[in-house]
Structure formats: structure tokens, C-alpha cells
Amino acid sequence: METLSALSSKLHEFVLSNHLYVDKSDGLISFISCLQTEPRLYAPNIFMVIRPRGFGLTLGVEAIEALLMQDTLIADDISERAQRQEIVLQPVVRLSLSKATFDSAQAFREHLIELMQMQLWEHHINRHQVSYQNPKTYFAELLKAVAEKHKQPVAVIIDNYDVPFLCFSRLSPKERDEAVALYLDTLNAVKQAGPNASFCLLTGHIKFELSSLYSEGLPAVKDISCHPCCEQLFGFTRDEVRKYFAKSLSRCAPRCGLTVQELLDALDACYGGYCFSDNCIRLICPSSLNAALDNEGVLLPYQARGDYSFLRQLLTEEEPSLEWLFDKDGQDALYLECIELPPQRRHFGALLLQLGFATISKVTQSEGDDYINWRYRYSAPNEEMRRLLRILRGEASEKLALRPINPRVLEDGAHDFDL
């Protein structure tokens, strides 16, 4: 399978219209084809993709949904290419948990059932919830009803699957255990769906355990976050920025007193440097890139607008030393580790990698007669995330997030806000 093309927050332009950049949809089509053709055993294939904030996961799953259901917004040539690559048209059940806010297990239960009821309506199935039903039963009936109506297995997409866990972290231990068990039990309906579901894709920012002592949940999830098929699925390489944002670069560069090449270098230094596989292909964060170009090239830590309260609380409570993580050779492969709830000190490295405060900068491979060993070096990807981490750790004032970054001397003025 060919390497997937990069996507950005302008994904709708690439996939859902007949824009100049429609050829960028080829990688996504290949990715969907891979999900559909992966050999199945006794349960639907369950995949997971983790990316830092700002990499357009929600837009990505919206595009996958549109391609699978051949939404009327999709250009004819994209539809033809999807058919040539043998993408099977099928119904999609997409649960978006980005707005999941609750203060009890009962409130979370009601939120889940409301989301499922909305999916029934979207598929024009006239069925209403029953007060005594639990979310797992309701989810199983939803998948069965949609599959029977369309006479095809359902593709299940759970976007921002990790948001409920962040809400759970604010509950009392007893309430938290109840809510986690309820959530994992609900997800287990996908595993038990049999022929009613073909595959399930979970996306989020943090990798949490999806099985526990209290619920089987989803014990066999294929994390493809670092697989070569996903290394460029989201984000832009420098060459792609130069190609697809040529007009914006030419407009903004003179206003910043820079050449186009100097502005591109500054954007890479401020918002690039992310690597998501052993191939170490460097990507630039789409959200920050778009924000900077929309702001006439002003370089700010735009990711500071994200919600990092979960990480901020942990850094405040634990105050861990992170010197061992950055720019040290010989590290284990931390990115795919699961974060426990509540998280343990040993998981801070994995959490920082998953949230984008650290990234792979070097991979060393050693081989023997009967073994192959991979060791990693992790570094801060860019100036934006270095500044944001200092703010979250309480080392700098939040006013640092309002200080534009000097495109020629990145650290200029950064320490004026030290605490």
C-alpha cells in the first residue's frame, strides 16, 4: 500500500470538493481500502490512531465517513478512484465524543444513549430509547438495525474516544471506576457485533487502556499510529507546504520582512518537527500552520488554545523530572504505551509524546544473530511546544503564549516571562 498523503484542517478542500488538491485524497482512499481488506477472524477489526491536537482527526474521520457513504459532496473523480481501488460502500455509525461533558456515571450513560439515538435518526430508523436499556444493549441494537436496513456490515468510527477518560479523571474513585466500566462495556458491543460490523476506527489524542478488571471492553485493538501507512496521514511536509500554500507564503513573507524561504524555515521551526514512525518523516502541524498564515504570518503558540488541563494537573501534582526524556539516546518505544487512569509517574514520557510535547528525532537499529533491537531519541518538536510545556509546568507566565516568536531568533524574549 502506498504511503498515505498528508491531510490538514483544510481536508474538506482535499476530499469533499473538486478542488485543485483532490489528488491528495488518494492516500486516504488507500487507507480505507486497507481497513476494509484486513483479514478478519472472529470479531471486527478494531484500529486506533493517536495524534496530538491540531492534526485534524475529526476532519479526517468525517472524510472517511463521506467516502464510505459516497456523500453527495464528493467529487465524481474521487468517487471513481475510490471504486477503482475497490472501496466498498457501506453504512457508517460515527460517535463523536468531543463534547462529552458530565459529572457522574449516570450523566455519561445518558450522553451515550443520546448519541446513539441521533445515529438512528441519521439513518432514518424509527426507534426510540427505552429508559431501562443500558448503553451496551442500545449500541448493539443500533449496529444491528443499521446493518439490517442497509443490508451491509457497518463501519464504526469513534472520534475523540479519549475525551470520556479525561472527564472520568475528575470523578471520585468509586464514580470513576463505575463510569470506566460502563464505557468499556459499551465499546464491547463492537467486539460482539459479529457480521453486523466490518471494522472499527478509534481516534484521539491519548492512548488509554480499553479493557480492565471490571469489563472486557476491547482487548484486541490494533494501534496503527506509528505504522508507515499512517505516518503522513495528517500533517504537512515542508515540500507540501511550499506547494499548496505558495500564495499564502508569498503574501505573508514580505509583510513579515522575510523571504518565502525564510518564512517557510520559521514555520517549520515553530510548528514542525513531528515524526510518527521510524522513518522520521518530519511534519508540520496543520492547525498552527493555518493559524499563522491566516494571521498574516504572525508566529504565536497557537496550540495554547487547546485544553491541556489533564496534563497541567499531573505536572502540578507530580512535578516530574523530564531531563531523562529529551535528547537522550537509547530510549524504549514509549509512544504506544497506554496511559493509566489515574496515570502513573512512569507514563509521563508516553503522555508527552502522545500530546506532541516530544517526538521521535532519531532511531537506532541493532541486529544480532537472533534479535533486532530499536532504540530511540526524543526531542521537543518545535518552539511552540517548548513554550507551551514551560507554561504548563509553571516555569513561565501564560503571557508567554501571547508573545510572538521571532522568526530569526526563536528564543528572543522567551525568558522575559520566567516565573
mmCIF file of C-alpha atoms in Angstrom, residues 126 165 176 397:
data_model
loop_
_atom_site.group_PDB
_atom_site.id
_atom_site.type_symbol
_atom_site.label_atom_id
_atom_site.label_comp_id
_atom_site.label_asym_id
_atom_site.label_seq_id
_atom_site.Cartn_x
_atom_site.Cartn_y
_atom_site.Cartn_z
ATOM 1 C CA ASN A 126 -37.674 4.960 13.710
ATOM 2 C CA PHE A 165 -11.454 9.270 30.165
ATOM 3 C CA ARG A 176 -14.670 6.848 38.116
ATOM 4 C CA SER A 397 3.768 33.059 32.730
#
